Short mmCIF file of C-alpha atoms and ligand atoms in Angstrom, two decimals:
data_model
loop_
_atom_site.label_atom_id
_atom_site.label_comp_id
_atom_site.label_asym_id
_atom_site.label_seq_id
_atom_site.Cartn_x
_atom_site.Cartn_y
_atom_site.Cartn_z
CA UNK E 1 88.98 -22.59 -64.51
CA UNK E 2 89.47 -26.37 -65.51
CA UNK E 3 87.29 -28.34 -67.86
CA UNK E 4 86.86 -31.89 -67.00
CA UNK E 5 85.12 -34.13 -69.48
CA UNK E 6 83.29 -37.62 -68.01
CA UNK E 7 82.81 -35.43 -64.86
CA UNK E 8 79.75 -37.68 -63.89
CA UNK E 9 80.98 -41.10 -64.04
CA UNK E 10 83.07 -42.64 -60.73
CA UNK E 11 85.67 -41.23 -61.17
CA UNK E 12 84.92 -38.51 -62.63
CA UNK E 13 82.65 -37.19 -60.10
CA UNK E 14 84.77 -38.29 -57.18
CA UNK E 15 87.30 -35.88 -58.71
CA UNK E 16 85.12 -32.98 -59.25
CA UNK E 17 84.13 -33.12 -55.66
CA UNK E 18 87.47 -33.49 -54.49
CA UNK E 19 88.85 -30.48 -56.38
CA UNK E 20 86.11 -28.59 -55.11
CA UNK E 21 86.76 -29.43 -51.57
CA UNK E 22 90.48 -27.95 -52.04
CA UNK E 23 90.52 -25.33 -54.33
CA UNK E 24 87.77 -22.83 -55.29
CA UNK E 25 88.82 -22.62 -59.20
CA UNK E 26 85.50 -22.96 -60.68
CA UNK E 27 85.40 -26.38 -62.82
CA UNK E 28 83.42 -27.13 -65.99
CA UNK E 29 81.77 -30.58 -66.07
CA UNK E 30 81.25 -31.93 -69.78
CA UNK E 31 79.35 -35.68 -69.37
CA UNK E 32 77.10 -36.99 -72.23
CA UNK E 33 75.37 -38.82 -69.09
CA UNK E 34 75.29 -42.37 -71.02
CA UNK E 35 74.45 -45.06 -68.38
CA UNK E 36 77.52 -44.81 -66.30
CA UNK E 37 77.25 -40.97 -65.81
CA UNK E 38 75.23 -39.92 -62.72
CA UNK E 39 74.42 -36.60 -61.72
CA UNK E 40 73.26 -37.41 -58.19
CA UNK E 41 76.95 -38.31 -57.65
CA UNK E 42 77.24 -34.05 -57.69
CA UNK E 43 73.93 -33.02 -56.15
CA UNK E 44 76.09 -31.77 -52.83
CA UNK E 45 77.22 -29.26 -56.01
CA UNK E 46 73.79 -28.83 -57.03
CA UNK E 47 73.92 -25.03 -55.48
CA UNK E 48 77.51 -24.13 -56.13
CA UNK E 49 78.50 -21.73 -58.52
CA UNK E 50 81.86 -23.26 -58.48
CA UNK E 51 80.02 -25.94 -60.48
CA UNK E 52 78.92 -26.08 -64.18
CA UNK E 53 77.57 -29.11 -65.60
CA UNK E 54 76.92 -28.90 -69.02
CA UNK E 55 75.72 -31.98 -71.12
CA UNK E 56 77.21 -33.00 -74.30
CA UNK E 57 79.41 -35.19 -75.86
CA UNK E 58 82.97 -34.73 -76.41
CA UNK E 59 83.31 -35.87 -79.93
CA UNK E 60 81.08 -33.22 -80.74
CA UNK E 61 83.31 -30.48 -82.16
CA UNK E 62 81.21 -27.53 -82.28
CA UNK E 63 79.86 -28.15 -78.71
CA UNK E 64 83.42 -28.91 -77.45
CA UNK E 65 85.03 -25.42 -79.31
CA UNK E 66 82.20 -23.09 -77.83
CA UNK E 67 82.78 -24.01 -74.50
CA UNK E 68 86.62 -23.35 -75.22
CA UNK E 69 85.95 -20.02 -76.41
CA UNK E 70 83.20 -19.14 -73.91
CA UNK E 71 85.12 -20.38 -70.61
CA UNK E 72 88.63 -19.82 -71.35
CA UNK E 73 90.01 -23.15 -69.41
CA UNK E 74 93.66 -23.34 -68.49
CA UNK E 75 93.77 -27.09 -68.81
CA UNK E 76 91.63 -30.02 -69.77
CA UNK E 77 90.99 -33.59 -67.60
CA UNK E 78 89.91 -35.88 -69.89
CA UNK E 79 88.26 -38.44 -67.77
CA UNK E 80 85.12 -39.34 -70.39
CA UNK E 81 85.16 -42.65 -72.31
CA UNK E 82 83.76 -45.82 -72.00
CA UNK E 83 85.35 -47.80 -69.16
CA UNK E 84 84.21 -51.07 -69.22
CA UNK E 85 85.85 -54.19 -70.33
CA UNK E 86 83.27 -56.70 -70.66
CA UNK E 87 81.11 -54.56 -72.41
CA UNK E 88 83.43 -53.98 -74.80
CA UNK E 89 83.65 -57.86 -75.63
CA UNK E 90 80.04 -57.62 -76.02
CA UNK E 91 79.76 -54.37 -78.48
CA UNK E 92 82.80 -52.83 -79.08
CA UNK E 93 81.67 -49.66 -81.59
CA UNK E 94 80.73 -47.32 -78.58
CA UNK E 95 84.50 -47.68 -77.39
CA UNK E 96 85.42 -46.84 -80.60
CA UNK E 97 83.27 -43.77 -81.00
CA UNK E 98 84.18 -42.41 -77.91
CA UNK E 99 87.78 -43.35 -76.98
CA UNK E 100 88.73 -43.38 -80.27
CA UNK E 101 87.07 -40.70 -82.68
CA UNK E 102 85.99 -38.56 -79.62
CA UNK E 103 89.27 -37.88 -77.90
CA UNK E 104 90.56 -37.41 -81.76
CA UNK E 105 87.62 -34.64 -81.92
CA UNK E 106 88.50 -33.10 -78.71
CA UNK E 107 92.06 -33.16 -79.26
CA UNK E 108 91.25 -30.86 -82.60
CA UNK E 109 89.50 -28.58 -81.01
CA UNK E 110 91.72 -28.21 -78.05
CA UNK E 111 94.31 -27.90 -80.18
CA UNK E 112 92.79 -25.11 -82.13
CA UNK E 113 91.78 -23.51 -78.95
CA UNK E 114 95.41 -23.52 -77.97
CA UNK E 115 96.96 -22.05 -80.98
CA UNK E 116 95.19 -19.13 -80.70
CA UNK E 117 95.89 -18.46 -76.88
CA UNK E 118 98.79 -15.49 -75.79
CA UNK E 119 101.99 -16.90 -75.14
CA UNK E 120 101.82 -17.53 -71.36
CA UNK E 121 98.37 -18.71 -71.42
CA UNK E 122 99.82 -20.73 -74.43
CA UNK E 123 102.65 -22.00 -71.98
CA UNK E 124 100.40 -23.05 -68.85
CA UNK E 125 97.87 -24.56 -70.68
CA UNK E 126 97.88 -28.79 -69.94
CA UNK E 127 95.72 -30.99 -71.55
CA UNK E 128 95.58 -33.94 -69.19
CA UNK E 129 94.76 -37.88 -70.85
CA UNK E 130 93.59 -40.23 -68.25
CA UNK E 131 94.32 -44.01 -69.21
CA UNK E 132 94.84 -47.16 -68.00
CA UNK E 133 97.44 -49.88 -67.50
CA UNK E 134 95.40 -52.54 -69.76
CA UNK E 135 97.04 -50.77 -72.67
CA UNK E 136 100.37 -52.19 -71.52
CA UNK E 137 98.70 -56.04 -71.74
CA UNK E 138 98.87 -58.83 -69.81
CA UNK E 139 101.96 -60.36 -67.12
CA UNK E 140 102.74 -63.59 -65.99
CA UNK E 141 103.37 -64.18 -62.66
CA UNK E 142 106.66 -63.19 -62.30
CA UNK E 143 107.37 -60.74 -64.79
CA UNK E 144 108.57 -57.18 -63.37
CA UNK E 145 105.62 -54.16 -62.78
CA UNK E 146 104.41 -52.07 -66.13
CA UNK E 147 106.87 -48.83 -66.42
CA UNK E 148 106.04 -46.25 -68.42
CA UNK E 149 108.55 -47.95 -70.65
CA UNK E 150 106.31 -51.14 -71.20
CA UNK E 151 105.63 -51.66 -74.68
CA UNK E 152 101.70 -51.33 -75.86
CA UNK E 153 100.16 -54.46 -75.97
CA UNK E 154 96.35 -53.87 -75.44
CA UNK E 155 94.16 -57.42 -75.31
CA UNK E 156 90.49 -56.05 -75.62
CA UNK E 157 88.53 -53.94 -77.50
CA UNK E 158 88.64 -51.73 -74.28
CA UNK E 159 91.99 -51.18 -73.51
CA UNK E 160 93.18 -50.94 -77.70
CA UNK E 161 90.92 -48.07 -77.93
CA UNK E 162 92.56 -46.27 -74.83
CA UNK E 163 96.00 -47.52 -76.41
CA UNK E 164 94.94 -45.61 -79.20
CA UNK E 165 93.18 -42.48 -77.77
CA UNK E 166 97.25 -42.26 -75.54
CA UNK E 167 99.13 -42.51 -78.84
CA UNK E 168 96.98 -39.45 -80.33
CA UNK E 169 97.40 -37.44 -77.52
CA UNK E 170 101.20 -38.29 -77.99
CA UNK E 171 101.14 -37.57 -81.58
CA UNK E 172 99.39 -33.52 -80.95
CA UNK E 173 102.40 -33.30 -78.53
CA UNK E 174 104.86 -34.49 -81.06
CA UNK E 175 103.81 -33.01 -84.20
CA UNK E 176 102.07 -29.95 -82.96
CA UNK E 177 103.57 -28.88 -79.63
CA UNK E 178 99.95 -29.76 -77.28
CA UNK E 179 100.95 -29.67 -74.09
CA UNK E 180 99.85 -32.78 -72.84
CA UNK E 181 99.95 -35.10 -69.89
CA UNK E 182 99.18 -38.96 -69.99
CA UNK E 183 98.36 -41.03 -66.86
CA UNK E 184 97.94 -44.76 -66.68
CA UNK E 185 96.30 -46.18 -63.59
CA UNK E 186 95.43 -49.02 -62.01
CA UNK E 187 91.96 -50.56 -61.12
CA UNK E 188 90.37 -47.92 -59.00
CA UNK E 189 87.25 -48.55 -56.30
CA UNK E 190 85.55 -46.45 -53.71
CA UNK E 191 82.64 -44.58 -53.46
CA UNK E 192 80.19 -43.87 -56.58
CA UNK E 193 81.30 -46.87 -58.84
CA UNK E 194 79.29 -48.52 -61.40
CA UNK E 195 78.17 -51.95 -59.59
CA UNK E 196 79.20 -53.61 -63.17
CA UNK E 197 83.03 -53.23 -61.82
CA UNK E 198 83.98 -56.15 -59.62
CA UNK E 199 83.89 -54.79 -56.29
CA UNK E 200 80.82 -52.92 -56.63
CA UNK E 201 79.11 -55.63 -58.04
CA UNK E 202 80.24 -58.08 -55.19
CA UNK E 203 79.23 -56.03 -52.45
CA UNK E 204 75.60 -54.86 -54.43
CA UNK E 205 75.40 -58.75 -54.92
CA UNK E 206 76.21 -59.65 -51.51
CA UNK E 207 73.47 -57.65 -49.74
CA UNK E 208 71.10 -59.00 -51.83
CA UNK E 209 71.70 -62.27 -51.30
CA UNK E 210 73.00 -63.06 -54.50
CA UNK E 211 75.64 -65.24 -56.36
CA UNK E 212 79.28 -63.66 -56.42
CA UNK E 213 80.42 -64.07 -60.02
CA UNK E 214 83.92 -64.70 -60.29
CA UNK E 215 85.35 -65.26 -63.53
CA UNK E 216 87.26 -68.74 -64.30
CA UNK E 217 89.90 -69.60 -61.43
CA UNK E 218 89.77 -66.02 -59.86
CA UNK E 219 93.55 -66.08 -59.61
CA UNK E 220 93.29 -63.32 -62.32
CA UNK E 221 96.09 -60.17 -59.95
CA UNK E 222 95.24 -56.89 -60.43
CA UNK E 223 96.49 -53.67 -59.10
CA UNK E 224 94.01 -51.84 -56.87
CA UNK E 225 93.93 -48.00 -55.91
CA UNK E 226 91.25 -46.18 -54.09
CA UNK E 227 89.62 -43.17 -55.95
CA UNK E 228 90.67 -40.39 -53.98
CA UNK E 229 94.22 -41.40 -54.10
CA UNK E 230 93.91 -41.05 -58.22
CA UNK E 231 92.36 -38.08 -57.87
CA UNK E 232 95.08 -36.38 -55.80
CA UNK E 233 97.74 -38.72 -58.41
CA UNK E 234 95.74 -35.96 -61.39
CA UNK E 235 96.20 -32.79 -59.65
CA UNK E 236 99.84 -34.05 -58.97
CA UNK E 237 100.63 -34.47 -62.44
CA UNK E 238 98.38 -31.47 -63.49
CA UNK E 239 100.98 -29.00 -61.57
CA UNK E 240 104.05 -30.52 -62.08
CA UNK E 241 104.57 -32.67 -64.56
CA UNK E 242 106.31 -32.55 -67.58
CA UNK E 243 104.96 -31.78 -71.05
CA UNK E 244 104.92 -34.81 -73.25
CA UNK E 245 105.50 -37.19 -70.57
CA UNK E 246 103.51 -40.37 -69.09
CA UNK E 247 102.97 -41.20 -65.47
CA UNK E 248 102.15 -45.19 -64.21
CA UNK E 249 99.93 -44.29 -60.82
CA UNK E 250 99.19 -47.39 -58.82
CA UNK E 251 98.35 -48.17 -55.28
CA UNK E 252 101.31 -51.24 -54.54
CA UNK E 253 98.51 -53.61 -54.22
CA UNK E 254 98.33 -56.24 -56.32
CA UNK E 255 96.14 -59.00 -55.64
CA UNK E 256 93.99 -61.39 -57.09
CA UNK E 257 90.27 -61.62 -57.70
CA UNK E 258 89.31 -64.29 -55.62
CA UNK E 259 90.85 -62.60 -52.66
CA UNK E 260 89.39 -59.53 -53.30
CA UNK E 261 86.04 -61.01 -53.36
CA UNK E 262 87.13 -63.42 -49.68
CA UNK E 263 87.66 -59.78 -48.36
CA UNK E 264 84.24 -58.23 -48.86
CA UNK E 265 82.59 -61.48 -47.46
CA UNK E 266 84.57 -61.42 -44.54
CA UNK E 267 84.18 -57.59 -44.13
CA UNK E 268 80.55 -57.62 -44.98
CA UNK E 269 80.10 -60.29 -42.52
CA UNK E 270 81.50 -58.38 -38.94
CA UNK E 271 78.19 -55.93 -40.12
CA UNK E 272 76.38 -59.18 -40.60
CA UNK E 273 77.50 -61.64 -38.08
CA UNK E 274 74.84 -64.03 -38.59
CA UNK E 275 75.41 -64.19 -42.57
CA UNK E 276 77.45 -66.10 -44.65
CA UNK E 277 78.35 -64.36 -47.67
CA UNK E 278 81.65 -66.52 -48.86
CA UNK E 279 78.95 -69.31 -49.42
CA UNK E 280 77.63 -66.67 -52.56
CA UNK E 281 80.74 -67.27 -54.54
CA UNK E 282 80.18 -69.13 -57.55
CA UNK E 283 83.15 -69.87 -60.51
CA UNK E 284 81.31 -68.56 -63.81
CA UNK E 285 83.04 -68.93 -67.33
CA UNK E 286 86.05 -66.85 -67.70
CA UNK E 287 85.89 -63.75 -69.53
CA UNK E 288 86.99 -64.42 -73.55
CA UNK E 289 90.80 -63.06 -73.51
CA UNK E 290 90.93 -62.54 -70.01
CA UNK E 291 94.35 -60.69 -68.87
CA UNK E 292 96.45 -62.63 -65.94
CA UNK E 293 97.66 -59.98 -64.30
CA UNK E 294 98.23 -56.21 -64.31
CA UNK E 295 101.03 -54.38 -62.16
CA UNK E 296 102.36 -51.13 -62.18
CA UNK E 297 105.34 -50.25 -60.63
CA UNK E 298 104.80 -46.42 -59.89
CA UNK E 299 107.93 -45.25 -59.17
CA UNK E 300 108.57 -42.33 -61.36
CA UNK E 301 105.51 -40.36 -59.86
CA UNK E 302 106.85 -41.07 -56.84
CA UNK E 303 110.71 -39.97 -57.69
CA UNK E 304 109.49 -37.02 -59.96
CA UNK E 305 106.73 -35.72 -58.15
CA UNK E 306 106.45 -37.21 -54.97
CA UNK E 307 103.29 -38.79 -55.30
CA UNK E 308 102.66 -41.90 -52.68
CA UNK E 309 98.72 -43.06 -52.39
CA UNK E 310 97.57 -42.73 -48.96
CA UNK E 311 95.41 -45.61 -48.63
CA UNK E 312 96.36 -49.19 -48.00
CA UNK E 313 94.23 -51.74 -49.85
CA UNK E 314 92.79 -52.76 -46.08
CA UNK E 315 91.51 -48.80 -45.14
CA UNK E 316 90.70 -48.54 -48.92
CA UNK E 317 87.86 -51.47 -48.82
CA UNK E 318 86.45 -50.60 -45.45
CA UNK E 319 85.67 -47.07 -46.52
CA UNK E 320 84.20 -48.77 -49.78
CA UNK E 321 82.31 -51.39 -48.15
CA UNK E 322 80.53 -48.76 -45.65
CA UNK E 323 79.91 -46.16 -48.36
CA UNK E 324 77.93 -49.47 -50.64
CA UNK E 325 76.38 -50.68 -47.22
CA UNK E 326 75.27 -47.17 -46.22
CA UNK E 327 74.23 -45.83 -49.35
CA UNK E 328 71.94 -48.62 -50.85
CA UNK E 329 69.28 -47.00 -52.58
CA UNK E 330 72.20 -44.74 -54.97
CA UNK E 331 72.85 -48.74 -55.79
CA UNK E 332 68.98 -49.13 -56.15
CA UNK E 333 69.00 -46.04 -58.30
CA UNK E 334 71.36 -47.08 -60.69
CA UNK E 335 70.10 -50.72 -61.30
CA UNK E 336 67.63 -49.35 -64.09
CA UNK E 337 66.12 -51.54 -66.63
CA UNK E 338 69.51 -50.96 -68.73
CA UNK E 339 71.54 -52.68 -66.14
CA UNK E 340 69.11 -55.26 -65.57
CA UNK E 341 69.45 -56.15 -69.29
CA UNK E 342 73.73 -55.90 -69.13
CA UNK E 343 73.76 -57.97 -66.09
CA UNK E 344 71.23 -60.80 -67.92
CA UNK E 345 73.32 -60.84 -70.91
CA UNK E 346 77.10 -60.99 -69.06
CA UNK E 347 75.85 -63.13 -66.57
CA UNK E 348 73.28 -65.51 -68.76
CA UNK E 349 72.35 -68.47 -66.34
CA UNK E 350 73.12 -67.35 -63.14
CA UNK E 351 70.09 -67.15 -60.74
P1 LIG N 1 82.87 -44.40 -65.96
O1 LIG N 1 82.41 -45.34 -67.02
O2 LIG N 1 82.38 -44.57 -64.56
O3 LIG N 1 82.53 -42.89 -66.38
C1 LIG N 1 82.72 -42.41 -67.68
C2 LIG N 1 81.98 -41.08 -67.79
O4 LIG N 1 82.20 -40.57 -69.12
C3 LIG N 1 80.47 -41.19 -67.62
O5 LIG N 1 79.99 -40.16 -66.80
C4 LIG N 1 79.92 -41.04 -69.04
O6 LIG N 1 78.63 -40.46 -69.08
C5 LIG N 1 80.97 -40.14 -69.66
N1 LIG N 1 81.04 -40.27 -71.12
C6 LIG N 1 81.07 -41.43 -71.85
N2 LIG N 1 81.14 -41.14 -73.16
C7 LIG N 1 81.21 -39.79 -73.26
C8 LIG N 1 81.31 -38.88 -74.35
N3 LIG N 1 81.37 -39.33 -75.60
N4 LIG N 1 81.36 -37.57 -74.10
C9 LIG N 1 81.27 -37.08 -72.82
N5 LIG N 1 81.15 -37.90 -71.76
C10 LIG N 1 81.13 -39.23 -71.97
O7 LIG N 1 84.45 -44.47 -66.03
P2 LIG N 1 85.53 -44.27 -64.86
O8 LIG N 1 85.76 -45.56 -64.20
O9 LIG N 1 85.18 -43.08 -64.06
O10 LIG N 1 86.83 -43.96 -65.75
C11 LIG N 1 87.18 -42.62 -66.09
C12 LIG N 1 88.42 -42.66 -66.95
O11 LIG N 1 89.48 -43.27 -66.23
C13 LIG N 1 88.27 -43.45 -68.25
O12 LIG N 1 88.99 -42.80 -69.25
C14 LIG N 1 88.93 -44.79 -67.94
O13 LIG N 1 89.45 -45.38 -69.09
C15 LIG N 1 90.02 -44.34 -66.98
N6 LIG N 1 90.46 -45.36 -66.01
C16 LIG N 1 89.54 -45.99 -65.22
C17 LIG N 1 89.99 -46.93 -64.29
C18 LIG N 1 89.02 -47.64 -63.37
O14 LIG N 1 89.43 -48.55 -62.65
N7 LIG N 1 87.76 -47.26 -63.31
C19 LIG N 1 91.35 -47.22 -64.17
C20 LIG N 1 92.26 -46.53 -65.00
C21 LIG N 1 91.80 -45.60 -65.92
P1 LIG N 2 86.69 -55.08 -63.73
O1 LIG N 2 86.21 -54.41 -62.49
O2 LIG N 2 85.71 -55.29 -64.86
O3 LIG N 2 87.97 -54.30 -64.22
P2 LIG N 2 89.07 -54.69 -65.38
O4 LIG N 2 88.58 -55.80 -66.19
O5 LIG N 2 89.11 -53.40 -66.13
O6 LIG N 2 90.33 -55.02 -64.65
O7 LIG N 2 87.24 -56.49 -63.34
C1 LIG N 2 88.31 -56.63 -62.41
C2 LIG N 2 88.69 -58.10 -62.39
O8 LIG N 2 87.59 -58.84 -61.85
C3 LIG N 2 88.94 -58.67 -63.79
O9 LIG N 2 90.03 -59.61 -63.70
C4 LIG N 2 87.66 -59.40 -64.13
C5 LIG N 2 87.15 -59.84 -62.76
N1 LIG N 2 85.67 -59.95 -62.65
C6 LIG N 2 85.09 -61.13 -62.17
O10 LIG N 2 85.77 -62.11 -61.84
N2 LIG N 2 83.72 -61.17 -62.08
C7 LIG N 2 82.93 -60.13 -62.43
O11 LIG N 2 81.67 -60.25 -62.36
C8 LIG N 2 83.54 -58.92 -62.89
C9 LIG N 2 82.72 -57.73 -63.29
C10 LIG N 2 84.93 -58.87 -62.98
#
């Protein structure tokens, strides 16, 4: 079996139930459940043995080695960590707690897990680190795509304490021998995403008739790649790549915020032909150290393990847009008092 950690969260979950649709190797789902972990995302696991959620933190070491003993995995995903920027402008300490000190803790216990397995078990065993391309900073305009050459330059309290979390999986690798794997993807959307994240948060805003927040110009290019398409990017990597070695995974479609936003509006409106959602978009203040652009030029998956997403950024959106449109109250759900409060601090003054 696998262990996933952050197996409630978007894409966390959406990976869970997409391992579960192709393989019946049971998977163990560690989530501490903080607001972005959701355990309705899994209730069509609710039932299946192939499932086991257990609750817990991964920085906690004693939890964390028990479950290693007890389950015997053959690798790790480690998905859990606090995943959003903004909120790490606003209080940074969780991000260091758990990107930081928890992947540290989890790395220990793995690694004393590992020490003690028999040599083939020893040899197949992958710990696999899911990041992000923030860690490799900001580009201008015309700079080339992030390889996994880029040099770490992490702008936000987010993205340093991923930075850091991939250069202490690099150093149990090094210095130790942990078989690890490091990805760093993209922006991801699709199904099951925290309406904080942009798109989410557009298309929850839109149906309520609400203003569509973009941040300073809007000409702020990110790379976008739908959930599923990550997902099959991890198993990818899990079988065949190398120990010790990173992999970019990106969906070739960079584009910036505003447009992204233009899109739902128009999409939202052939569902709602008398509506006019583009007239919802209001410029707020820009976010404090705001990246330009991210890119990732994803080549090596591609040459070393022939990894191509499926979805173009135009499928990608409409199967987003009519999961958010048809699945409303899992938005209505989510918007607890805790969200209310995030969204009237980040968004102060907008009505
Ligand atoms: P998310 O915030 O939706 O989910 C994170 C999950 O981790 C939640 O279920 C939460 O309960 C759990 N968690 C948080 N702290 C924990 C802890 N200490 N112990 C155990 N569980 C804990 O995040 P996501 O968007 O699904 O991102 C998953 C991973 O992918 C993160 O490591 C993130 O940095 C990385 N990533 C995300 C994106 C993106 O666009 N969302 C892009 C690239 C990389
Ligand atoms: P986000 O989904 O928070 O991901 P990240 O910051 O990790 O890339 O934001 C994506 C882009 O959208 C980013 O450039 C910030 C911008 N943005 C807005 O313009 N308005 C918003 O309300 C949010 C949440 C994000």
């Amino acid at each position: 079996m696998i262990l996933v950690t952050g197996g409630a969260g978007f894409i966390g979950s959406n990976f869970v139930l997409d391992w579960l649709a192709q393989s019946d190797e049971k998977v163990i789902n560690l989530d501490k459940l903080t607001y972005a972990g959701n355990l309705h995302n899994l209730s069509s696991l609710s039932q299946d043995p192939r499932h086991i959620f257990v609750q817990g933190d991964i920085g906690d070491s004693s939890q964390v080695s028990q479950l290693l003993a007890q389950y015997q995995p053959r690798a790790i995903i480690n998905l859990a960590a606090e995943s959003h920027v903004d909120r790490s402008i606003h209080g940074p300490a969780d991000f260091i707690q758990t990107n930081i000190l928890g992947t540290f803790r989890l790395l220990e216990a793995t690694h004393a897990y590992w020490r003690e397995l028999d040599l083939p078990a020893k040899q197949d065993f992958r710990f696999l680190h899911v990041s992000t391309d923030e860690v490799y900073g900001s580009l201008s305009k015309n700079e080339p795509a992030f390889t996994e050459e880029h040099r770490y330059e992490p702008n936000s309290p987010y993205s340093a304490s991923k930075a850091s979390s991939d250069h202490l999986v690099r150093a149990y690798h090094h210095t130790y021998g942990l078989p690890v794997l490091t990805t760093n993807c993209s922006n991801n959307y699709g199904p099951f995403q925290f309406p904080e994240k942009l798109i989410p948060l557009m298309i929850a805003n839109a149906l309520e008739g609400k203003p569509l927040p973009v941040y300073g110009d809007g000409q702020q290019v990110r790379d976008w790649l739908y959930v599923t398409d990550h997902c099959s990017a991890i198993r990818r990597v899990l079988e065949g790549g190398i120990p010790g070695e990173t992999y970019n995974i990106g969906g070739w479609n960079e584009k910036p915020n505003i447009e992204i936003v233009q899109t739902i509006c128009t999409l939202l409106e052939e569902s709602y032909p008398t509506a006019d959602f583009h007239k919802l978009i209001t410029h707020v203040e820009d976010r404090p150290g705001h990246d330009r652009r991210y890119a990732i030029n994803a080549m090596k998956i591609e040459r070393e393990l022939n990894w191509r997403p499926g979805e173009t950024f135009a499928t990608g959106i409409r199967k987003t847009i009519h999961w958010y449109v048809n699945n409303q109250q899992w938005v209505a759900d989510v918007q607890t008092g805790a969200y209310q409060e995030w969204i009237n601090k980040n968004y102060a003054g907008l009505s």
